[in-house]
Amino acid sequence: MTRRAAGSGAGKRRGYHHGDLRRALLAAALRLLETEGPRALTLRAVARRAGVSQAAPYRHFADKQALLAAVAEEGFRAMTEAMRRATTEHPDNPLGRLHALGLAYVGFASGHPSHFRVMFGREIADRSAYPSLGAAAQEAFALLLEAIADCQRAGFVRPGDLEELALSAWSIVHGLSALLVDSQLHGLQEKGQEHLAQTVTQILFLGLGPRQP
Amino acid sequence: MTRRAAGSGAGKRRGYHHGDLRRALLAAALRLLETEGPRALTLRAVARRAGVSQAAPYRHFADKQALLAAVAEEGFRAMTEAMRRATTEHPDNPLGRLHALGLAYVGFASGHPSHFRVMFGREIADRSAYPSLGAAAQEAFALLLEAIADCQRAGFVRPGDLEELALSAWSIVHGLSALLVDSQLHGLQEKGQEHLAQTVTQILFLGLGPRQP
DNA sequence: ATCTAATGTTTACGATGTCAACAACAAAGT
DNA sequence: ACTTTGTTGTTGACATCGTAAACATTAGAT
């Protein structure tokens, strides 16, 4: 039984070879992650979902970790994209841009919790083994740095070590995201992710801002 | 071969029964976690470490998750304890107390990264199945709430919804902790955890504080 | 001393990550 | 056109894992 795609109408499986298994595996992995959760994300299940045999993924990924790393990298790209989109709505207002960045970060996290967890979680043991992962993450951080630098120039943010200010901003949105994603906020959760993000970024801005008269 | 502890000099295994397996299992789990990392934390390895058979843990924990939940709960207790200790050094200064709380939080995270990850990570799928876990976590949060309320009364923190202010504080220290623990800070890491914690809490205080003249 | 509940042990099953040996195809050289 | 060769999938196997069932040993109550 050579397991050809039954209909093949949607151009799914043309024959013995898949055509674009790598992409299909990534898609299947992400789908599994979002629908069944991280525990269901097994290499064999991914292969099943993609309609190939259990060992097929090894032609495209060294091991499970490598698959996960690729999924995470995709996540960072998507998040960066979402953040970039958010900033374009405030072409002339640096502080609005920074605000939008923070909201987009939290929004992505609570919109794609499983993806977010793979991006930052410990399933990937040695991140340094996947340099392109780090690069993708760095890109998101770069957006933040840029936005804060703009705010400094415009006088919305006090002078000081740019990286340290950015770290504070990153920490607060990342912390809220992590707490939301791990549903650690029982009582507060019901106030709505959006409202909490507003509250938290508000405090952040007061902290970053110059002395008020 | 009935597998009695060879020397039994240290009172480890007195006979067929262990005496305090539950505690021994928790200790073994924690040890494995800190020395070999989360991937090495398998039920069988824990049992091996404790010198019992693979199925013995099931007499004390329903399944692996329950063991993990117990480890996490222990972690929350330890963290709460560390935080409480930190506050006692500032009996008369609410702001100093809040500051110490934050530093203790970050300190615990970077001092026990694996433990911290179990406490907040998603290895425990359904946290609501372990109410005492939530209770232990709540206790740490209560410390924060109390400290911030004190600061409000003393005029160090602006008036406003206590829970939302606390969430901001929690978010920023938790975010920094998570980023540190997941070694996501490549360049910044070398500035030292202590310094970063100082920086971040500084920004937080400026944000929480009343309008400055 | 005997009975009983608690605590450990053996053995077994299905699922998983991964590897080695094999099979089918695509592209390139002749 | 025919062969060669490298790429991509498949099969089958192995060790390990979580977990359950059946059994053994012990501590404590009676």
CSV table of C-alpha atoms (C1' of nucleotides) in Angstrom, one decimal:
chain,number,residue,atom,x,y,z
A,1,MET,CA,0.0,0.0,0.0
A,2,THR,CA,1.9,3.0,-1.2
A,3,ARG,CA,-0.4,5.5,0.5
A,4,ARG,CA,-1.1,8.0,-2.3
A,5,ALA,CA,-3.3,10.9,-1.4
A,6,ALA,CA,-6.8,9.7,-2.1
A,7,GLY,CA,-8.3,12.6,-4.0
A,8,SER,CA,-5.1,14.6,-4.7
A,9,GLY,CA,-7.6,17.2,-5.8
A,10,ALA,CA,-6.2,19.9,-3.6
A,11,GLY,CA,-2.7,19.1,-4.9
A,12,LYS,CA,-1.8,17.7,-1.5
A,13,ARG,CA,0.3,14.7,-2.2
A,14,ARG,CA,1.4,14.2,-5.8
A,15,GLY,CA,3.2,10.9,-5.4
A,16,TYR,CA,5.9,9.3,-3.5
A,17,HIS,CA,7.5,12.6,-3.0
A,18,HIS,CA,5.7,15.3,-1.2
A,19,GLY,CA,6.9,18.4,-3.0
A,20,ASP,CA,7.2,20.7,0.0
A,21,LEU,CA,7.4,18.6,3.1
A,22,ARG,CA,9.4,21.0,5.1
A,23,ARG,CA,6.7,23.6,4.9
A,24,ALA,CA,4.0,21.1,5.4
A,25,LEU,CA,5.6,19.8,8.6
A,26,LEU,CA,6.0,23.3,10.0
A,27,ALA,CA,2.3,24.0,9.3
A,28,ALA,CA,1.3,20.7,10.8
A,29,ALA,CA,3.4,21.3,13.9
A,30,LEU,CA,1.9,24.8,14.4
A,31,ARG,CA,-1.6,23.5,13.9
A,32,LEU,CA,-1.1,20.7,16.4
A,33,LEU,CA,0.4,23.2,18.9
A,34,GLU,CA,-2.5,25.6,18.7
A,35,THR,CA,-5.3,23.0,18.7
A,36,GLU,CA,-4.0,20.2,20.9
A,37,GLY,CA,-1.4,21.9,23.0
A,38,PRO,CA,2.3,21.3,23.5
A,39,ARG,CA,2.0,17.7,24.8
A,40,ALA,CA,0.4,16.6,21.6
A,41,LEU,CA,3.3,18.0,19.6
A,42,THR,CA,5.1,14.7,18.9
A,43,LEU,CA,7.2,14.1,15.9
A,44,ARG,CA,5.1,11.2,14.9
A,45,ALA,CA,1.9,13.1,15.2
A,46,VAL,CA,3.4,15.9,13.0
A,47,ALA,CA,4.3,13.3,10.4
A,48,ARG,CA,0.9,11.7,10.5
A,49,ARG,CA,-0.7,15.1,10.1
A,50,ALA,CA,1.4,15.8,7.1
A,51,GLY,CA,0.5,12.4,5.7
A,52,VAL,CA,4.0,10.9,5.7
A,53,SER,CA,5.8,8.2,7.6
A,54,GLN,CA,7.3,8.7,11.0
A,55,ALA,CA,10.8,8.9,9.8
A,56,ALA,CA,10.2,11.3,7.0
A,57,PRO,CA,10.8,14.5,9.1
A,58,TYR,CA,14.4,13.5,9.6
A,59,ARG,CA,15.1,14.4,6.0
A,60,HIS,CA,14.3,18.0,6.9
A,61,PHE,CA,15.1,18.4,10.5
A,62,ALA,CA,18.0,16.9,12.5
A,63,ASP,CA,15.7,16.0,15.4
A,64,LYS,CA,12.6,17.2,17.2
A,65,GLN,CA,14.4,20.1,18.7
A,66,ALA,CA,15.3,21.4,15.3
A,67,LEU,CA,11.7,21.3,14.3
A,68,LEU,CA,10.8,23.2,17.4
A,69,ALA,CA,13.4,25.7,16.7
A,70,ALA,CA,12.0,26.3,13.3
A,71,VAL,CA,8.6,26.7,14.7
A,72,ALA,CA,9.9,29.2,17.2
A,73,GLU,CA,11.7,31.1,14.6
A,74,GLU,CA,8.6,31.3,12.5
A,75,GLY,CA,6.9,32.7,15.6
A,76,PHE,CA,9.4,35.4,16.1
A,77,ARG,CA,9.0,36.4,12.5
A,78,ALA,CA,5.2,36.6,12.9
A,79,MET,CA,5.5,38.6,16.1
A,80,THR,CA,8.0,41.0,14.5
A,81,GLU,CA,5.6,41.4,11.6
A,82,ALA,CA,2.7,42.1,13.9
A,83,MET,CA,4.7,44.6,15.8
A,84,ARG,CA,5.9,46.3,12.7
A,85,ARG,CA,2.3,46.5,11.4
A,86,ALA,CA,1.2,48.1,14.7
A,87,THR,CA,3.8,50.8,14.5
A,88,THR,CA,2.8,52.0,11.1
A,89,GLU,CA,-0.4,53.3,12.5
A,90,HIS,CA,1.5,56.0,14.3
A,91,PRO,CA,3.9,57.4,11.7
A,92,ASP,CA,4.4,60.7,13.5
A,93,ASN,CA,4.2,59.9,17.2
A,94,PRO,CA,7.1,58.0,18.8
A,95,LEU,CA,5.3,57.4,22.1
A,96,GLY,CA,2.3,56.1,20.3
A,97,ARG,CA,4.5,53.8,18.4
A,98,LEU,CA,6.1,52.4,21.5
A,99,HIS,CA,2.8,51.9,23.0
A,100,ALA,CA,1.5,50.1,20.0
A,101,LEU,CA,4.6,47.9,20.1
A,102,GLY,CA,3.9,46.8,23.7
A,103,LEU,CA,0.2,46.1,23.0
A,104,ALA,CA,1.2,44.1,19.9
A,105,TYR,CA,3.6,42.0,22.0
A,106,VAL,CA,1.0,41.2,24.6
A,107,GLY,CA,-1.6,40.7,21.9
A,108,PHE,CA,0.5,38.2,20.0
A,109,ALA,CA,1.3,36.3,23.2
A,110,SER,CA,-2.3,35.9,24.3
A,111,GLY,CA,-3.5,35.3,20.7
A,112,HIS,CA,-1.0,32.5,20.1
A,113,PRO,CA,-0.2,31.2,23.6
A,114,SER,CA,1.2,27.8,22.5
A,115,HIS,CA,3.4,29.4,19.9
A,116,PHE,CA,4.6,32.0,22.4
A,117,ARG,CA,5.6,29.3,24.8
A,118,VAL,CA,7.7,27.5,22.2
A,119,MET,CA,9.4,30.7,21.4
A,120,PHE,CA,10.5,31.3,24.9
A,121,GLY,CA,10.1,28.0,26.7
A,122,ARG,CA,12.7,25.4,27.6
A,123,GLU,CA,11.7,22.8,25.1
A,124,ILE,CA,14.6,24.0,23.0
A,125,ALA,CA,17.5,23.1,25.3
A,126,ASP,CA,20.4,24.8,23.6
A,127,ARG,CA,19.3,27.9,21.8
A,128,SER,CA,22.8,28.7,20.7
A,129,ALA,CA,22.7,25.7,18.4
A,130,TYR,CA,20.1,27.6,16.3
A,131,PRO,CA,21.6,31.0,15.4
A,132,SER,CA,18.9,32.0,13.1
A,133,LEU,CA,16.5,31.7,16.0
A,134,GLY,CA,18.4,34.2,18.0
A,135,ALA,CA,18.6,36.4,15.0
A,136,ALA,CA,14.8,36.4,14.5
A,137,ALA,CA,14.3,37.2,18.2
A,138,GLN,CA,16.9,40.0,18.0
A,139,GLU,CA,14.9,41.6,15.2
A,140,ALA,CA,11.9,42.1,17.5
A,141,PHE,CA,14.1,43.5,20.1
A,142,ALA,CA,15.6,45.9,17.6
A,143,LEU,CA,12.1,47.4,16.9
A,144,LEU,CA,11.9,48.1,20.6
A,145,LEU,CA,15.3,49.7,20.8
A,146,GLU,CA,14.5,51.9,17.8
A,147,ALA,CA,11.2,53.0,19.2
A,148,ILE,CA,12.7,53.9,22.5
A,149,ALA,CA,15.5,55.8,20.9
A,150,ASP,CA,13.0,57.8,19.0
A,151,CYS,CA,11.1,58.6,22.2
A,152,GLN,CA,14.3,59.7,23.8
A,153,ARG,CA,15.0,62.1,20.9
A,154,ALA,CA,11.5,63.5,21.2
A,155,GLY,CA,11.9,63.9,24.9
A,156,PHE,CA,9.2,61.4,25.8
A,157,VAL,CA,11.8,59.2,27.5
A,158,ARG,CA,14.5,60.3,29.8
A,159,PRO,CA,18.1,60.0,28.7
A,160,GLY,CA,20.0,57.0,29.9
A,161,ASP,CA,21.4,53.7,28.7
A,162,LEU,CA,19.2,52.7,25.8
A,163,GLU,CA,19.6,49.0,26.3
A,164,GLU,CA,18.7,49.2,29.9
A,165,LEU,CA,15.6,51.2,29.3
A,166,ALA,CA,14.6,48.8,26.6
A,167,LEU,CA,15.1,45.9,28.9
A,168,SER,CA,12.7,47.4,31.4
A,169,ALA,CA,10.1,47.8,28.7
A,170,TRP,CA,10.7,44.3,27.4
A,171,SER,CA,10.5,42.9,30.8
A,172,ILE,CA,7.2,44.4,31.7
A,173,VAL,CA,5.4,43.4,28.5
A,174,HIS,CA,7.1,40.0,28.5
A,175,GLY,CA,6.2,39.4,32.1
A,176,LEU,CA,2.6,40.3,31.6
A,177,SER,CA,2.5,38.0,28.5
A,178,ALA,CA,4.1,35.1,30.3
A,179,LEU,CA,1.7,35.4,33.3
A,180,LEU,CA,-1.3,35.6,30.9
A,181,VAL,CA,-0.2,32.7,28.9
A,182,ASP,CA,0.5,30.5,31.9
A,183,SER,CA,-2.9,31.6,33.2
A,184,GLN,CA,-1.4,32.6,36.5
A,185,LEU,CA,-3.7,35.6,36.9
A,186,HIS,CA,-6.9,33.9,38.0
A,187,GLY,CA,-8.7,36.9,39.4
A,188,LEU,CA,-7.2,39.5,37.2
A,189,GLN,CA,-7.7,37.6,34.0
A,190,GLU,CA,-11.3,38.6,33.8
A,191,LYS,CA,-10.4,42.3,33.4
A,192,GLY,CA,-9.4,41.5,29.9
A,193,GLN,CA,-6.0,41.2,28.3
A,194,GLU,CA,-6.4,44.5,26.6
A,195,HIS,CA,-7.2,46.4,29.7
A,196,LEU,CA,-4.3,44.8,31.6
A,197,ALA,CA,-1.9,45.6,28.9
A,198,GLN,CA,-3.1,49.2,28.9
A,199,THR,CA,-2.6,49.5,32.7
A,200,VAL,CA,0.9,48.0,32.6
A,201,THR,CA,2.2,50.0,29.8
A,202,GLN,CA,0.8,53.1,31.4
A,203,ILE,CA,2.9,52.5,34.5
A,204,LEU,CA,5.9,51.7,32.3
A,205,PHE,CA,5.6,55.1,30.5
A,206,LEU,CA,5.4,57.0,33.7
A,207,GLY,CA,8.6,55.2,34.7
A,208,LEU,CA,10.4,55.9,31.5
A,209,GLY,CA,9.2,59.4,31.1
A,210,PRO,CA,11.1,62.5,32.1
A,211,ARG,CA,10.4,64.2,35.3
A,212,GLN,CA,7.0,65.8,35.3
A,213,PRO,CA,6.5,69.3,36.4
B,1,MET,CA,17.8,-9.9,44.9
B,2,THR,CA,15.9,-7.7,47.2
B,3,ARG,CA,18.0,-4.6,46.8
B,4,ARG,CA,18.7,-3.4,50.3
B,5,ALA,CA,20.9,-0.4,50.6
B,6,ALA,CA,24.4,-1.7,50.8
B,7,GLY,CA,25.9,0.3,53.6
B,8,SER,CA,22.8,1.6,55.1
B,9,GLY,CA,25.2,3.6,57.3
B,10,ALA,CA,23.6,6.9,56.5
B,11,GLY,CA,20.2,5.5,57.4
B,12,LYS,CA,19.1,5.7,53.8
B,13,ARG,CA,17.1,2.6,53.2
B,14,ARG,CA,16.2,0.6,56.2
B,15,GLY,CA,14.5,-2.3,54.5
B,16,TYR,CA,11.7,-3.1,52.1
B,17,HIS,CA,10.0,0.1,53.1
B,18,HIS,CA,11.7,3.4,52.7
B,19,GLY,CA,10.4,5.3,55.6
B,20,ASP,CA,9.9,8.7,53.9
B,21,LEU,CA,9.7,8.0,50.2
B,22,ARG,CA,7.6,11.0,49.4
B,23,ARG,CA,10.2,13.5,50.7
B,24,ALA,CA,13.0,11.5,49.1
B,25,LEU,CA,11.3,11.6,45.8
B,26,LEU,CA,10.8,15.3,45.9
B,27,ALA,CA,14.4,15.8,46.9
B,28,ALA,CA,15.6,13.6,44.1
B,29,ALA,CA,13.4,15.3,41.6
B,30,LEU,CA,14.7,18.7,42.6
B,31,ARG,CA,18.2,17.5,42.5
B,32,LEU,CA,17.8,16.1,39.0
B,33,LEU,CA,16.2,19.2,37.9
B,34,GLU,CA,19.0,21.5,39.0
B,35,THR,CA,21.8,19.3,37.9
B,36,GLU,CA,20.7,17.6,34.7
B,37,GLY,CA,17.9,19.9,33.5
B,38,PRO,CA,14.2,19.4,32.9
B,39,ARG,CA,14.7,16.8,30.2
B,40,ALA,CA,16.4,14.5,32.6
B,41,LEU,CA,13.5,14.7,35.0
B,42,THR,CA,11.8,11.4,34.2
B,43,LEU,CA,9.7,9.5,36.7
B,44,ARG,CA,12.0,6.5,36.4
B,45,ALA,CA,15.1,8.5,36.9
B,46,VAL,CA,13.6,10.0,40.1
B,47,ALA,CA,12.8,6.5,41.3
B,48,ARG,CA,16.3,5.3,40.5
B,49,ARG,CA,17.8,8.3,42.4
B,50,ALA,CA,15.7,7.5,45.4
B,51,GLY,CA,16.7,3.8,45.2
B,52,VAL,CA,13.3,2.4,44.6
B,53,SER,CA,11.6,0.7,41.7
B,54,GLN,CA,10.0,2.5,38.8
B,55,ALA,CA,6.5,2.1,40.0
B,56,ALA,CA,7.1,3.1,43.6
B,57,PRO,CA,6.4,6.8,43.1
B,58,TYR,CA,2.8,5.9,42.1
B,59,ARG,CA,2.1,5.1,45.8
B,60,HIS,CA,2.7,8.8,46.6
B,61,PHE,CA,1.9,10.7,43.4
B,62,ALA,CA,-1.0,10.1,41.0
B,63,ASP,CA,1.2,10.6,38.0
B,64,LYS,CA,4.2,12.6,36.8
B,65,GLN,CA,2.3,15.8,36.7
B,66,ALA,CA,1.4,15.5,40.4
B,67,LEU,CA,5.0,15.1,41.3
B,68,LEU,CA,5.8,18.2,39.2
B,69,ALA,CA,3.1,20.1,40.9
B,70,ALA,CA,4.5,19.2,44.3
B,71,VAL,CA,7.9,20.3,43.2
B,72,ALA,CA,6.5,23.6,42.0
B,73,GLU,CA,4.6,24.1,45.2
B,74,GLU,CA,7.8,23.6,47.1
B,75,GLY,CA,9.3,26.2,44.9
B,76,PHE,CA,6.7,28.7,45.6
B,77,ARG,CA,7.1,28.1,49.3
B,78,ALA,CA,10.8,28.6,49.1
B,79,MET,CA,10.4,31.7,47.1
B,80,THR,CA,7.9,33.2,49.4
B,81,GLU,CA,10.2,32.4,52.3
B,82,ALA,CA,13.1,34.1,50.5
B,83,MET,CA,11.0,37.2,49.9
B,84,ARG,CA,9.7,37.3,53.4
B,85,ARG,CA,13.3,37.1,54.7
B,86,ALA,CA,14.3,39.9,52.4
B,87,THR,CA,11.6,42.2,53.7
B,88,THR,CA,12.6,41.8,57.3
B,89,GLU,CA,15.7,43.8,56.6
B,90,HIS,CA,13.6,46.9,56.1
B,91,PRO,CA,11.2,47.0,59.0
B,92,ASP,CA,10.5,50.7,58.8
B,93,ASN,CA,10.7,51.5,55.2
B,94,PRO,CA,7.9,50.4,52.9
B,95,LEU,CA,9.7,51.3,49.7
B,96,GLY,CA,12.8,49.5,50.7
B,97,ARG,CA,10.6,46.5,51.5
B,98,LEU,CA,9.0,46.6,48.1
B,99,HIS,CA,12.4,46.9,46.5
B,100,ALA,CA,13.8,44.0,48.4
B,101,LEU,CA,10.8,41.9,47.4
B,102,GLY,CA,11.6,42.5,43.7
B,103,LEU,CA,15.2,41.7,44.1
B,104,ALA,CA,14.4,38.6,46.0
B,105,TYR,CA,12.1,37.5,43.2
B,106,VAL,CA,14.7,37.9,40.5
B,107,GLY,CA,17.3,36.4,42.7
B,108,PHE,CA,15.3,33.3,43.3
B,109,ALA,CA,14.7,32.9,39.6
B,110,SER,CA,18.3,33.2,38.6
B,111,GLY,CA,19.5,31.2,41.5
B,112,HIS,CA,17.1,28.3,40.8
B,113,PRO,CA,16.3,28.5,37.1
B,114,SER,CA,15.1,25.0,36.7
B,115,HIS,CA,12.9,25.2,39.7
B,116,PHE,CA,11.5,28.5,38.5
B,117,ARG,CA,10.6,27.1,35.2
B,118,VAL,CA,8.6,24.3,36.7
B,119,MET,CA,6.8,26.8,38.9
B,120,PHE,CA,5.6,28.8,35.9
B,121,GLY,CA,6.1,26.5,32.9
B,122,ARG,CA,3.6,24.5,31.1
B,123,GLU,CA,4.8,21.1,32.1
B,124,ILE,CA,1.9,21.2,34.5
B,125,ALA,CA,-1.0,21.2,32.0
B,126,ASP,CA,-4.0,21.8,34.3
B,127,ARG,CA,-3.0,23.9,37.3
B,128,SER,CA,-6.5,24.0,38.6
B,129,ALA,CA,-6.2,20.3,39.4
B,130,TYR,CA,-3.7,21.2,42.1
B,131,PRO,CA,-5.3,23.9,44.3
B,132,SER,CA,-2.6,23.9,46.9
B,133,LEU,CA,-0.2,24.9,44.1
B,134,GLY,CA,-2.3,28.0,43.4
B,135,ALA,CA,-2.5,28.8,47.0
B,136,ALA,CA,1.2,28.7,47.4
B,137,ALA,CA,1.6,31.0,44.5
B,138,GLN,CA,-1.0,33.3,45.9
B,139,GLU,CA,0.9,33.7,49.1
B,140,ALA,CA,3.9,35.2,47.2
B,141,PHE,CA,1.5,37.6,45.4
B,142,ALA,CA,0.0,38.5,48.7
B,143,LEU,CA,3.4,39.7,50.0
B,144,LEU,CA,3.6,42.0,47.0
B,145,LEU,CA,0.0,43.4,47.5
B,146,GLU,CA,0.8,44.1,51.1
B,147,ALA,CA,4.0,45.9,50.3
B,148,ILE,CA,2.4,48.0,47.7
B,149,ALA,CA,-0.5,48.9,49.9
B,150,ASP,CA,2.0,50.0,52.6
B,151,CYS,CA,3.8,52.2,50.0
B,152,GLN,CA,0.5,53.7,49.0
B,153,ARG,CA,-0.3,54.6,52.6
B,154,ALA,CA,3.2,56.1,53.0
B,155,GLY,CA,2.8,58.1,49.8
B,156,PHE,CA,5.5,56.3,47.9
B,157,VAL,CA,3.1,54.9,45.4
B,158,ARG,CA,0.3,56.8,43.8
B,159,PRO,CA,-3.3,56.0,44.6
B,160,GLY,CA,-5.1,53.6,42.3
B,161,ASP,CA,-6.3,50.1,41.9
B,162,LEU,CA,-4.1,48.0,44.1
B,163,GLU,CA,-4.3,44.9,42.1
B,164,GLU,CA,-3.4,46.6,38.9
B,165,LEU,CA,-0.4,48.3,40.4
B,166,ALA,CA,0.7,45.0,41.8
B,167,LEU,CA,0.3,43.4,38.5
B,168,SER,CA,2.6,45.9,36.9
B,169,ALA,CA,5.2,45.3,39.6
B,170,TRP,CA,4.8,41.5,39.3
B,171,SER,CA,5.0,41.7,35.5
B,172,ILE,CA,8.3,43.6,35.4
B,173,VAL,CA,10.2,41.4,37.8
B,174,HIS,CA,8.6,38.3,36.4
B,175,GLY,CA,9.5,39.3,32.9
B,176,LEU,CA,13.1,40.0,33.8
B,177,SER,CA,13.3,36.7,35.6
B,178,ALA,CA,11.8,34.8,32.7
B,179,LEU,CA,14.2,36.4,30.2
B,180,LEU,CA,17.2,35.8,32.4
B,181,VAL,CA,16.2,32.2,33.0
B,182,ASP,CA,15.6,31.5,29.4
B,183,SER,CA,19.0,33.1,28.6
B,184,GLN,CA,17.3,35.4,26.1
B,185,LEU,CA,19.5,38.4,27.0
B,186,HIS,CA,22.8,37.5,25.4
B,187,GLY,CA,24.4,40.9,25.3
B,188,LEU,CA,22.9,42.2,28.5
B,189,GLN,CA,23.4,39.2,30.6
B,190,GLU,CA,27.0,40.1,31.3
B,191,LYS,CA,26.0,43.3,33.1
B,192,GLY,CA,25.0,41.0,35.9
B,193,GLN,CA,21.6,39.9,37.2
B,194,GLU,CA,21.9,42.1,40.2
B,195,HIS,CA,22.5,45.2,38.2
B,196,LEU,CA,19.7,44.5,35.7
B,197,ALA,CA,17.3,43.9,38.6
B,198,GLN,CA,18.3,47.2,40.1
B,199,THR,CA,17.8,49.0,36.8
B,200,VAL,CA,14.4,47.5,36.1
B,201,THR,CA,13.0,48.1,39.6
B,202,GLN,CA,14.3,51.6,39.4
B,203,ILE,CA,12.1,52.3,36.3
B,204,LEU,CA,9.2,50.5,38.0
B,205,PHE,CA,9.4,52.8,41.1
B,206,LEU,CA,9.5,55.9,39.0
B,207,GLY,CA,6.4,54.6,37.2
B,208,LEU,CA,4.6,53.7,40.4
B,209,GLY,CA,5.6,56.8,42.3
B,210,PRO,CA,3.5,59.9,42.7
B,211,ARG,CA,4.0,62.9,40.5
B,212,GLN,CA,7.4,64.4,41.1
B,213,PRO,CA,7.9,68.1,41.6
C,1,DA,C1',-0.4,-14.0,66.7
C,2,DT,C1',-3.3,-12.7,63.0
C,3,DC,C1',-5.5,-9.5,59.9
C,4,DT,C1',-5.4,-5.6,57.1
C,5,DA,C1',-4.0,-1.5,54.9
C,6,DA,C1',0.0,0.7,53.2
C,7,DT,C1',4.0,0.6,50.6
C,8,DG,C1',7.4,-1.6,47.1
C,9,DT,C1',8.4,-4.8,43.2
C,10,DT,C1',7.7,-7.3,38.7
C,11,DT,C1',6.1,-7.6,34.5
C,12,DA,C1',3.9,-5.8,30.7
C,13,DC,C1',1.8,-2.5,27.1
C,14,DG,C1',1.5,1.2,24.1
C,15,DA,C1',3.8,5.5,22.6
C,16,DT,C1',7.8,8.1,21.6
C,17,DG,C1',12.5,9.7,19.5
C,18,DT,C1',15.7,8.0,16.7
C,19,DC,C1',18.5,5.0,13.6
C,20,DA,C1',19.7,1.8,9.7
C,21,DA,C1',18.5,-0.5,5.6
C,22,DC,C1',15.8,-0.2,1.8
C,23,DA,C1',12.7,1.9,-2.1
C,24,DA,C1',11.1,5.4,-5.3
C,25,DC,C1',11.7,9.2,-7.7
C,26,DA,C1',14.2,13.6,-10.2
C,27,DA,C1',17.9,15.5,-12.5
C,28,DA,C1',22.1,15.1,-14.9
C,29,DG,C1',25.5,12.9,-17.9
C,30,DT,C1',26.3,10.0,-21.5
D,1,DA,C1',16.7,6.8,-24.4
D,2,DC,C1',19.3,4.7,-20.7
D,3,DT,C1',22.0,4.7,-16.8
D,4,DT,C1',23.8,6.9,-12.8
D,5,DT,C1',23.5,9.4,-8.6
D,6,DG,C1',21.8,12.1,-5.0
D,7,DT,C1',17.5,13.3,-2.7
D,8,DT,C1',13.4,12.2,-0.3
D,9,DG,C1',10.1,8.7,1.8
D,10,DT,C1',9.2,4.0,3.9
D,11,DT,C1',9.8,-0.1,6.9
D,12,DG,C1',11.3,-2.2,10.8
D,13,DA,C1',13.8,-2.1,14.9
D,14,DC,C1',15.5,-0.5,19.6
D,15,DA,C1',15.8,1.8,24.0
D,16,DT,C1',13.2,4.7,27.0
D,17,DC,C1',9.2,6.6,28.9
D,18,DG,C1',4.6,6.8,31.5
D,19,DT,C1',1.5,3.9,33.5
D,20,DA,C1',-1.4,-0.1,34.9
D,21,DA,C1',-2.2,-4.9,37.0
D,22,DA,C1',-0.8,-8.5,39.8
D,23,DC,C1',2.0,-9.8,43.4
D,24,DA,C1',5.1,-9.4,47.8
D,25,DT,C1',6.5,-7.4,52.1
D,26,DT,C1',5.9,-4.9,56.0
D,27,DA,C1',4.0,-2.0,59.9
D,28,DG,C1',0.2,-1.5,63.1
D,29,DA,C1',-4.2,-2.5,65.0
D,30,DT,C1',-6.9,-6.1,67.0
